[in-house]
Short mmCIF file of C-alpha atoms and ligand atoms in Angstrom, two decimals:
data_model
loop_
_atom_site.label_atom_id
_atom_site.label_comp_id
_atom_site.label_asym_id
_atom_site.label_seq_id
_atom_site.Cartn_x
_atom_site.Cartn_y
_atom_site.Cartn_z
CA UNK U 1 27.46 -17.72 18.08
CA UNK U 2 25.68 -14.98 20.04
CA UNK U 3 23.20 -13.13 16.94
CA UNK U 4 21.64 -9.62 18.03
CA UNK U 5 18.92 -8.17 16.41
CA UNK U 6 18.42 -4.32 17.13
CA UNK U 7 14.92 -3.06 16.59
CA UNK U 8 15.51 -1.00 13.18
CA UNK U 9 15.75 2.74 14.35
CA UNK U 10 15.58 4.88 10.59
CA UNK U 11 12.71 6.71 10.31
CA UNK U 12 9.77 4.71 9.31
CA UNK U 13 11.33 1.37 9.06
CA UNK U 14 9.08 -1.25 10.43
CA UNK U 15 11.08 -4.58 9.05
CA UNK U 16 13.31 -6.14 11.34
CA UNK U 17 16.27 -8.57 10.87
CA UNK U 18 15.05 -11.54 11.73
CA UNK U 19 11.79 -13.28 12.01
CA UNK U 20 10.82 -15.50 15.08
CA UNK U 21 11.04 -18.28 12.26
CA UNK U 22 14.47 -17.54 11.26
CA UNK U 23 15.15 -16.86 15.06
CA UNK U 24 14.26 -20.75 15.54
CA UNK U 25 16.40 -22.12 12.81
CA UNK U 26 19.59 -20.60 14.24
CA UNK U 27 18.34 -22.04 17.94
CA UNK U 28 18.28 -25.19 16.85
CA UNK U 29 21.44 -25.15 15.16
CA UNK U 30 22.75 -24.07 19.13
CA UNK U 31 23.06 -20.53 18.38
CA UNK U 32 22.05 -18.11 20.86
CA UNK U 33 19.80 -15.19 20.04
CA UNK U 34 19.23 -11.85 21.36
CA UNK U 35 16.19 -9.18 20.33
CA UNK U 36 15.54 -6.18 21.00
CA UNK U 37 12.19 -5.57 23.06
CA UNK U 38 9.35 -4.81 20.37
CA UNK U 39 11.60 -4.76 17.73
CA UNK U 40 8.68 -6.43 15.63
CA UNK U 41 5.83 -5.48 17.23
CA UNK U 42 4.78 -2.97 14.33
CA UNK U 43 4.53 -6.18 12.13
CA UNK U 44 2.51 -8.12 14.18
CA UNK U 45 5.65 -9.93 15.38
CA UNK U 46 5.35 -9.97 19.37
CA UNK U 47 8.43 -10.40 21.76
CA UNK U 48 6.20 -13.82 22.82
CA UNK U 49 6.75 -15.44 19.52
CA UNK U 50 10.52 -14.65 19.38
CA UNK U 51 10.58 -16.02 23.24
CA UNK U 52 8.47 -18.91 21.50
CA UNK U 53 11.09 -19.75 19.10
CA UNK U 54 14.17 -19.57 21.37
CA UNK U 55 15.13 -15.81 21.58
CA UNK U 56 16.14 -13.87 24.49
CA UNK U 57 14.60 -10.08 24.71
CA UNK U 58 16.41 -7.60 25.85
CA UNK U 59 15.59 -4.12 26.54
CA UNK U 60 18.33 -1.74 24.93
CA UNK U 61 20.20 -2.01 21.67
CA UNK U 62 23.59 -0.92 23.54
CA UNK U 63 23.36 -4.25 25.33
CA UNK U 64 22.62 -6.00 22.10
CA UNK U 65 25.73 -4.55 20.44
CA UNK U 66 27.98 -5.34 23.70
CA UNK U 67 27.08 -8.52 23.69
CA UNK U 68 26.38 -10.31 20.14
CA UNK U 69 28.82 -11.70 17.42
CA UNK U 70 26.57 -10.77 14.77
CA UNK U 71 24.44 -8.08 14.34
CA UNK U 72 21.54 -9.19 12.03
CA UNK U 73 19.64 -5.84 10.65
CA UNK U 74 18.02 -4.62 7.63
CA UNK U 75 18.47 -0.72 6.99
CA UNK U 76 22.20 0.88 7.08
CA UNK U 77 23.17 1.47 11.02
CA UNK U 78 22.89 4.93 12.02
CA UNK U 79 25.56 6.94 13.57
CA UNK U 80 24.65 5.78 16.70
CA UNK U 81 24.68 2.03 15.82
CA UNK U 82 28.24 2.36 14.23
CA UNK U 83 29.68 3.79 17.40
CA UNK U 84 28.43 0.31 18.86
CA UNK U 85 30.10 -1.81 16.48
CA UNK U 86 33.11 -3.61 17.82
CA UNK U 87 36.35 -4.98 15.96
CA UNK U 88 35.37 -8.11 13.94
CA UNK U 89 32.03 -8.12 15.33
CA UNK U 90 29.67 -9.12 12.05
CA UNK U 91 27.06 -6.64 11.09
CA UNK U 92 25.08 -8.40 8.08
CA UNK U 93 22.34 -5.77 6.71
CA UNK U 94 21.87 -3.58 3.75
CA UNK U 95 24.57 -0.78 3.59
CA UNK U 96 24.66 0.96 0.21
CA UNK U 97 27.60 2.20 1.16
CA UNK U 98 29.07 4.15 -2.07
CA UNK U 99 27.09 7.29 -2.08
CA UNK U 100 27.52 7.17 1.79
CA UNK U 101 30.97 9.16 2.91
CA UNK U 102 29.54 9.07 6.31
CA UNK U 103 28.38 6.19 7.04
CA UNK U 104 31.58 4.31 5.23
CA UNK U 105 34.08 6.49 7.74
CA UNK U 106 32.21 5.31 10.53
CA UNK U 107 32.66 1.65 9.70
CA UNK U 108 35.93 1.87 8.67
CA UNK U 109 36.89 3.20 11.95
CA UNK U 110 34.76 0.38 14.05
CA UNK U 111 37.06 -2.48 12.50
CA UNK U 112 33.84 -4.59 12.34
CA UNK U 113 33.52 -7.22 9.20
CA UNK U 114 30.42 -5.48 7.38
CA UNK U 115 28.57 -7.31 4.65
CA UNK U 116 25.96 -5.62 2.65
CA UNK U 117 23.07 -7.66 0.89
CA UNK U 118 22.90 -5.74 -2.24
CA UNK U 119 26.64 -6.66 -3.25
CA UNK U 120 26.03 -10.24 -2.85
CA UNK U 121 25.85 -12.56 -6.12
CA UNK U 122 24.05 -15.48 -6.68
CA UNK U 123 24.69 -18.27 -9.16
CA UNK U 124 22.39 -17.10 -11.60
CA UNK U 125 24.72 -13.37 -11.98
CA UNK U 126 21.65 -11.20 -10.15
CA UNK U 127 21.66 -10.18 -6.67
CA UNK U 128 19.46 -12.73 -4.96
CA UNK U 129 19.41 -10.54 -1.56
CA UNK U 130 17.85 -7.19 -3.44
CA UNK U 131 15.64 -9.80 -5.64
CA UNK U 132 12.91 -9.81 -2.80
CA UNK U 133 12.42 -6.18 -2.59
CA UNK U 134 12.22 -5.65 -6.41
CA UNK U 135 9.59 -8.23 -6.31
CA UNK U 136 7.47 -6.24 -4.01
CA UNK U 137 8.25 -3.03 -5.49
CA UNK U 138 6.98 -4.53 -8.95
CA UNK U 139 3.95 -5.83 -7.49
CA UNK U 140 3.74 -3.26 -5.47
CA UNK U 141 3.38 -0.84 -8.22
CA UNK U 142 0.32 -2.02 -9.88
CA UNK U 143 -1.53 -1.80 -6.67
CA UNK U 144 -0.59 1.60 -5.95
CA UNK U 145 -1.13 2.87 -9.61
CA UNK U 146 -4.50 1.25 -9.74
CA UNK U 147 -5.26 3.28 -6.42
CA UNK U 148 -3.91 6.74 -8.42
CA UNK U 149 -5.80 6.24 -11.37
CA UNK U 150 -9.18 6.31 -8.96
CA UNK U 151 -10.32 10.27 -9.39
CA UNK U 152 -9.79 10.74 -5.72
CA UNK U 153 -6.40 10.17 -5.67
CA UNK U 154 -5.96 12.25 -8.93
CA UNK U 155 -6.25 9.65 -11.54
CA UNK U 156 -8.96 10.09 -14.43
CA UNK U 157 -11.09 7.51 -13.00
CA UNK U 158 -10.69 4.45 -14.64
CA UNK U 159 -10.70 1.14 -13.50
CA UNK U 160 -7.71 -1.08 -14.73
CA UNK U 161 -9.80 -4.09 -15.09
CA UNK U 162 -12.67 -2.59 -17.03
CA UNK U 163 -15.56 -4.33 -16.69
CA UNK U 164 -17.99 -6.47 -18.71
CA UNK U 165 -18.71 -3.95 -21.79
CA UNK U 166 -15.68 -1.43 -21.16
CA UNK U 167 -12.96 -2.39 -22.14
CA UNK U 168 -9.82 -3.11 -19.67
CA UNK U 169 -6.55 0.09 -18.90
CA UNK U 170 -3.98 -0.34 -20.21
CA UNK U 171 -0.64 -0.70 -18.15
CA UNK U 172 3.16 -0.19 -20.44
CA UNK U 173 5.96 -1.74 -18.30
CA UNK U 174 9.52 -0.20 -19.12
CA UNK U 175 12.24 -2.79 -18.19
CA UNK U 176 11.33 -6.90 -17.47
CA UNK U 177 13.84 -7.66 -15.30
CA UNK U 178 12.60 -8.80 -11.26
CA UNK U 179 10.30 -5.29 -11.43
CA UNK U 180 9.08 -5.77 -14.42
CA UNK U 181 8.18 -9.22 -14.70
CA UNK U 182 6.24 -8.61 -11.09
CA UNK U 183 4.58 -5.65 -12.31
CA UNK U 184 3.62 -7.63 -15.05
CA UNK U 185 1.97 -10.84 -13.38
CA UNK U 186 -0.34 -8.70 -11.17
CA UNK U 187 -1.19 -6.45 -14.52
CA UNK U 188 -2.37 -9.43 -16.40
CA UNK U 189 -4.03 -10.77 -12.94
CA UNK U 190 -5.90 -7.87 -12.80
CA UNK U 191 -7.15 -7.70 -15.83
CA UNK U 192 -5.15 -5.03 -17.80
CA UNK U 193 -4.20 -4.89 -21.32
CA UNK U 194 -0.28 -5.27 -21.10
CA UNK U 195 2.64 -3.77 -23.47
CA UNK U 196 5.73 -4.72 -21.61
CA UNK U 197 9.31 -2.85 -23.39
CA UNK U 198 13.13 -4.17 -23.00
CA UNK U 199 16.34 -3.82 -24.89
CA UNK U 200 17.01 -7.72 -23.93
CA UNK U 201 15.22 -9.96 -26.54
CA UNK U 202 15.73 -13.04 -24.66
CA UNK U 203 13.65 -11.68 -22.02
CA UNK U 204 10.88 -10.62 -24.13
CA UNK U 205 11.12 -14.29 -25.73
CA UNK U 206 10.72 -15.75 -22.26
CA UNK U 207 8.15 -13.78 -21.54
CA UNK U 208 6.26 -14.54 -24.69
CA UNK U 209 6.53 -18.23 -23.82
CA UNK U 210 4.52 -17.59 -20.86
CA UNK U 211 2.40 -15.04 -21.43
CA UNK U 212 1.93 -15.55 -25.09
CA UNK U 213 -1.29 -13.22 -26.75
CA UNK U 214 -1.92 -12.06 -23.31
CA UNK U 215 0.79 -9.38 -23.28
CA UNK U 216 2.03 -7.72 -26.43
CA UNK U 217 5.83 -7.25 -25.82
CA UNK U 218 8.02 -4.46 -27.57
CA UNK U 219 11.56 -4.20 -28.31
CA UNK U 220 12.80 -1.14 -26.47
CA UNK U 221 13.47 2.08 -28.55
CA UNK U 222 13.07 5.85 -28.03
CA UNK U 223 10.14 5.53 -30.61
CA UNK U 224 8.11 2.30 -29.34
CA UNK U 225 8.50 3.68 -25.37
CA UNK U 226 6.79 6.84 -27.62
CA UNK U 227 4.04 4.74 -28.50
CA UNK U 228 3.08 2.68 -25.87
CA UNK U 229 3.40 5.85 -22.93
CA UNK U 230 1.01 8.26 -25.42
CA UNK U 231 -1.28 5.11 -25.46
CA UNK U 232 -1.14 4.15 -21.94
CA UNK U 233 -2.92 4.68 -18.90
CA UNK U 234 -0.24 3.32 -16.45
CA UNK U 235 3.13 3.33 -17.02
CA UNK U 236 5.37 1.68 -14.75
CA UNK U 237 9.42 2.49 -14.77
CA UNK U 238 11.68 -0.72 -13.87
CA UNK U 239 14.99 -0.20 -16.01
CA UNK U 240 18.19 -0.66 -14.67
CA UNK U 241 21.71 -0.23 -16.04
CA UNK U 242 23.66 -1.96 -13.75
CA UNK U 243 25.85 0.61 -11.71
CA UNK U 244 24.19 3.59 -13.83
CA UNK U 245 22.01 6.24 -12.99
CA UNK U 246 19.10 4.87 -14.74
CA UNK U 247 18.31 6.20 -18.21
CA UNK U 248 15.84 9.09 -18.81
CA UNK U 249 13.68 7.14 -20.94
CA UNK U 250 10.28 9.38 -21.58
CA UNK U 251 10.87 12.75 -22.09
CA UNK U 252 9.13 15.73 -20.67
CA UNK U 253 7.30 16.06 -24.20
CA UNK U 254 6.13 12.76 -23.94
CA UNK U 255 4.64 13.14 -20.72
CA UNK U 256 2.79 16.44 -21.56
CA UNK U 257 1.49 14.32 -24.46
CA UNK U 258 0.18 11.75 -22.20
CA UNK U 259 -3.54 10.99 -21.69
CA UNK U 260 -5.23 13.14 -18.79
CA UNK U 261 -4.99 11.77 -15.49
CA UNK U 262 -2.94 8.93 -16.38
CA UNK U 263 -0.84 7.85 -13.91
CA UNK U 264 3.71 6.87 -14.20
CA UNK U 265 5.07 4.68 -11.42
CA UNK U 266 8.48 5.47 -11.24
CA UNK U 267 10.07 1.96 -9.52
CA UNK U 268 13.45 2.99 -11.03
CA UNK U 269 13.77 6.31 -8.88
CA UNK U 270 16.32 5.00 -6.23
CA UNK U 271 18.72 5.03 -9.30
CA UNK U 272 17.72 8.54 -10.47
CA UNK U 273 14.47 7.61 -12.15
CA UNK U 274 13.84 6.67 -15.51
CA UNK U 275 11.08 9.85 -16.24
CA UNK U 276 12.16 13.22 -17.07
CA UNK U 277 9.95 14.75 -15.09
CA UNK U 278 10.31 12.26 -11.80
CA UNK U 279 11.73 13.57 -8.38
CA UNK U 280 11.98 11.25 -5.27
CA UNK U 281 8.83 11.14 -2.87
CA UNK U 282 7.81 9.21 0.17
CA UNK U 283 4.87 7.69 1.49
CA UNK U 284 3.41 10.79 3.79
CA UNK U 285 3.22 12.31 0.35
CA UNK U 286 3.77 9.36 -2.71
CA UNK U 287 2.39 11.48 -5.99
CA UNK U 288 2.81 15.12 -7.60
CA UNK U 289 1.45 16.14 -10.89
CA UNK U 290 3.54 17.40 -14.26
CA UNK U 291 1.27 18.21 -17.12
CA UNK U 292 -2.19 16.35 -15.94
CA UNK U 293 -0.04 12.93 -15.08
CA UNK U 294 -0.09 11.83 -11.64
CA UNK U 295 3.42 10.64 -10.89
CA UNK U 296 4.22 8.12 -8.14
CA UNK U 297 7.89 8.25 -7.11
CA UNK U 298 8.31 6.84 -3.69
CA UNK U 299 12.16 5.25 -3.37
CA UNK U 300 11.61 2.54 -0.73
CA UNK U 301 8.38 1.18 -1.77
CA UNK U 302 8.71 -2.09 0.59
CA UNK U 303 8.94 0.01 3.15
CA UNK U 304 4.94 -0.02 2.42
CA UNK U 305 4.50 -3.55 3.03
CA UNK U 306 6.89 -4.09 6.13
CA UNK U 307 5.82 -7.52 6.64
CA UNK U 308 5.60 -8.92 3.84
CA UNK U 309 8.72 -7.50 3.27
CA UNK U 310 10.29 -8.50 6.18
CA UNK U 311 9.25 -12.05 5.47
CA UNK U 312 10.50 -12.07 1.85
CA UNK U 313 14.23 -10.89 3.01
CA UNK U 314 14.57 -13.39 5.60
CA UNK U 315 13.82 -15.90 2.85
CA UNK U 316 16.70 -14.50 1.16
CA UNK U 317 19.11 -13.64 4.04
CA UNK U 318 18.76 -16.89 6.34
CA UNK U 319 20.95 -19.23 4.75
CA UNK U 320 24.11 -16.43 4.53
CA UNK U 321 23.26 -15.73 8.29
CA UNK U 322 23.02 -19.17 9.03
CA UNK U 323 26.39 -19.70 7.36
CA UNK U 324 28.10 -16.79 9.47
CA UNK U 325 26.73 -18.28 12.43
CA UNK U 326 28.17 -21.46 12.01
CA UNK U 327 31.59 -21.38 10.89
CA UNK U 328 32.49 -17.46 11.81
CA UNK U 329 32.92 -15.08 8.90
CA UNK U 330 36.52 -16.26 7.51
CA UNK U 331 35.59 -19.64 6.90
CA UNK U 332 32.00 -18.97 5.35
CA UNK U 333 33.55 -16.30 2.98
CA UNK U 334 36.36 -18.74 2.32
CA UNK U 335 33.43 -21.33 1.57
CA UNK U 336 31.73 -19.41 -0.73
CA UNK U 337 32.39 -16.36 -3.14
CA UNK U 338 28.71 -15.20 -3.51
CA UNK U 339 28.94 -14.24 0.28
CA UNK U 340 32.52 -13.14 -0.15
CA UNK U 341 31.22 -10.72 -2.69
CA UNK U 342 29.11 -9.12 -0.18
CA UNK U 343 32.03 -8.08 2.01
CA UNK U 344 32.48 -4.16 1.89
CA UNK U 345 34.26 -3.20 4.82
CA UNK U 346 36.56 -5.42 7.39
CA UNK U 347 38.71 -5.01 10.15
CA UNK U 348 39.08 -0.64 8.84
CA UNK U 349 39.67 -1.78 5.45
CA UNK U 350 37.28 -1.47 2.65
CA UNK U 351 36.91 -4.51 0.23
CA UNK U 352 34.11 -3.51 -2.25
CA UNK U 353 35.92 -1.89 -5.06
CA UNK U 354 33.18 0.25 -6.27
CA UNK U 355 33.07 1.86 -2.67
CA UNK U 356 36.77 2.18 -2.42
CA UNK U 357 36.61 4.09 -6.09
CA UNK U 358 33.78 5.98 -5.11
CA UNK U 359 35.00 7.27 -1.92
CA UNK U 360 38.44 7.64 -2.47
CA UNK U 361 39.84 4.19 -0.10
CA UNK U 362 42.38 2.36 -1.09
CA UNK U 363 40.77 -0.90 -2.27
CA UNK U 364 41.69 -4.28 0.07
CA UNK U 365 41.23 -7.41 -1.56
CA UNK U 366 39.16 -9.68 1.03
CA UNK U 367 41.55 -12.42 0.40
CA UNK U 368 43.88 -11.02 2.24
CA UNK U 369 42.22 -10.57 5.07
CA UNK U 370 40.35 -14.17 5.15
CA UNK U 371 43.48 -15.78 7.05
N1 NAD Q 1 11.57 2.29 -5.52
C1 NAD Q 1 11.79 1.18 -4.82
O1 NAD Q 1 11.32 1.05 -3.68
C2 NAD Q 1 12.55 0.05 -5.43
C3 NAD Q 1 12.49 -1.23 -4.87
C4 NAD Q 1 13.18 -2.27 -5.51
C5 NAD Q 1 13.91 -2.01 -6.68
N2 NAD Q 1 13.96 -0.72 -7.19
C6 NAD Q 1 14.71 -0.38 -8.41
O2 NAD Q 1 14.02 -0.82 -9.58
C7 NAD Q 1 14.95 -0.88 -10.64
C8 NAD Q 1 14.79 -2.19 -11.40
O3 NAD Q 1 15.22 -3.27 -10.56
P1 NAD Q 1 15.20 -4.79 -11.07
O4 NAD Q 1 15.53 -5.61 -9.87
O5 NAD Q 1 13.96 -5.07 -11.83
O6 NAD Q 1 16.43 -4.80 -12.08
P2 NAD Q 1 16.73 -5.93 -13.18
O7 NAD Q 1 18.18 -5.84 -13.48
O8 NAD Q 1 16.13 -7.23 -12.77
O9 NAD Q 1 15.90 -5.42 -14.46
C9 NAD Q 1 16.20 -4.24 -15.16
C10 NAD Q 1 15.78 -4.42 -16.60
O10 NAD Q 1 15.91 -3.15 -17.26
C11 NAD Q 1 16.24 -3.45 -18.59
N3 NAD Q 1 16.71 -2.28 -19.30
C12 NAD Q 1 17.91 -1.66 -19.23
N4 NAD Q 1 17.95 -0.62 -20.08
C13 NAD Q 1 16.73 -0.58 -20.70
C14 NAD Q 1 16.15 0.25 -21.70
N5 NAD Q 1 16.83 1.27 -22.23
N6 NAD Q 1 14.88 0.00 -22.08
C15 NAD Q 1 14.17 -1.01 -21.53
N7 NAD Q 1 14.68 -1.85 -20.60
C16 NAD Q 1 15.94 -1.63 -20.20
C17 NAD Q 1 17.27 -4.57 -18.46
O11 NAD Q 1 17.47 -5.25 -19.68
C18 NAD Q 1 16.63 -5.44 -17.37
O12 NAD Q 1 15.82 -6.45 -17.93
C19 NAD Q 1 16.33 -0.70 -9.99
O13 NAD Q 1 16.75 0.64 -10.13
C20 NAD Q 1 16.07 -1.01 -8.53
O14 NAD Q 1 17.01 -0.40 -7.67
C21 NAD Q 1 13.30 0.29 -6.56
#
């Protein structure tokens, strides 16, 4: 198959598709691969090592489109990407499609067989292909609300390792799902004194069996979140109710409670947020202040970390692509329902039923359209 791989053209997106690595593994299996000039130069990815590992670079995405079977991305395609797209060409990239009317439309109309990574399953029930970005996101967040707790950045000066004689921060984690557990590792690593919250007990035993007296974990509950945000320093928000806006778990009163210059890292804010007092920011301008607490609400935190990013997805996405390459998009959904699950929209039908609901489509069961 002939794979394209635009350079990613939403506004300051850095990842890209595919990496020259993943480039090479689809060579080898005799696919063909085009890229677009520079597409990841901005990650230290040079148009010599995707020439290195087999790829041809071309100089416009309209020639990409024209030409390839697949179109391997990672944001949504813009409008002028979906005017591109070509009847039952593949386009296999993250499309969060049910808030987008827009964006839906215009793939709808293209007839091309789009398959989002966030609706496809894995055998352990997550979502293996939004697993990597949570991960950085979690990490992520320690690092950037030990950075806001410094005074320069707002924070009331404290370091969240402490030091011999003074004693450590201390970080609450709200949710220990992929965030949580992340946030969590590099909380410990650095040194923090760790309450981590859930309302699955399971989890919290797991994480006991790991971490045992180096974390104190807490059933979750409108009066332990009370306790360990008025005792924190950090608080990091990584709940999620699966196809929920996420729950408004501290309050307003809570936060004006809340130690001076502490600092909440709102992970959860793609889904609405899981502070009262949290509003979307970005990373020209990451933290406001409500009541003396720094808050931290940026909603594509990866975004940060483009490479590693990058990286991490392709770990996730190559085998699916790889898959699609080889035996065409009917027989690799046929061959396997986690992929089949990531279907949204094919040949002007849509296939996702929590898009079709959302958005008013009829819904099209991708069986039927699988041959
Ligand atoms: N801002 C960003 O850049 C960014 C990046 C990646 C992920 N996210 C978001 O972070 C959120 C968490 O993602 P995840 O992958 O960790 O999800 P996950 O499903 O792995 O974990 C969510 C956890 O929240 C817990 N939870 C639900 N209700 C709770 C409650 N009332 N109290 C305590 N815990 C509760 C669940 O039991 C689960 O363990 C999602 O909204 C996701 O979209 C944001």
């Amino acid at each position: 198959m002939l794979v394209g791989v635009p350079k990613e053209i939403k506004n300051q997106e850095s990842r890209v598709g595919l990496t020259p690595a993943s480039v090479k593994e689809l060579v080898l299996r005799g696919h063909q691969v085009l890229v677009q000039k520079d597409a990841g130069a901005a990650i230290g990815l040079s148009d010599a090592m995707y020439e290195g590992a087999g790829a041809e670079i071309v100089d416009d995405a309209a020639e990409i489109f024209a030409r390839a079977g697949m179109i391997v991305k990672v944001k949504e395609p813009q409008p002028n990407e979906c005017a591109m797209l070509r009847q039952d060409q593949i386009l296999y990239t993250y499309l969060h499609l049910a808030p987008d009317a827009d964006q839906t439309k215009a793939l709808v109309e293209s007839g091309a067989v789009c398959i989002a990574y966030e609706t496809i399953t894995g055998d352990n029930g997550g979502l293996p292909l939004l697993a990597p970005m949570s991960e950085v996101a979690g990490r992520m967040a320690i690092q950037a609300g030990a950075a806001h707790l410094e005074k320069s950045k707002g924070g009331m000066g404290l370091l969240l390792g402490g030091v011999p004689g003074v004693a450590p921060g201390h970080v609450a984690i709200i949710g220990a799902g992929v965030v949580g557990t992340n946030a969590l590792q590099m909380a410990v690593g650095i040194g923090a004194r760790v309450t981590i919250l859930d309302k699955n007990i399971d989890r919290l035993r797991q994480l006991d069996l790991v971490f045992g007296n180096r974390i104190s974990t807490m059933f979750s509950s409108a009066h332990s979140i009370e306790q360990a945000v008025l005792d924190a320093d950090l608080v990091v928000g990584g709940v999620l109710v699966p196809g929920a806006a996420a729950p408004k778990l501290v309050t307003r009163a809570m936060i004006s409670r809340m130690k001076a210059g502490a600092v909440v890292v709102d992970v959860a804010i793609d889904q609405g947020g899981c502070f009262e007092t949290s509003h979307a920011t970005t990373h020209q301008d990451p933290t406001y202040v409500v009541d003396g607490v720094v808050h931290y609400c940026v909603a594509n935190m990866p975004g940060a970390v483009a490479r590693t990013s990058t990286f991490a997805l392709n770990n996730a996405t190559i085998t699916h692509a790889l898959a699609l390459a080889d035996k065409g998009w009917q027989k690799a959904l046929k061959a396997n329902t986690h992929l089949k699950n990531g279907l949204n929209v094919c040949r002007g039908h849509v296939t996702y039923a929590a898009v079709a609901n959302a958005l008013g489509y009829p819904y099209v069961d991708a069986d039927s359209l699988l041959g």
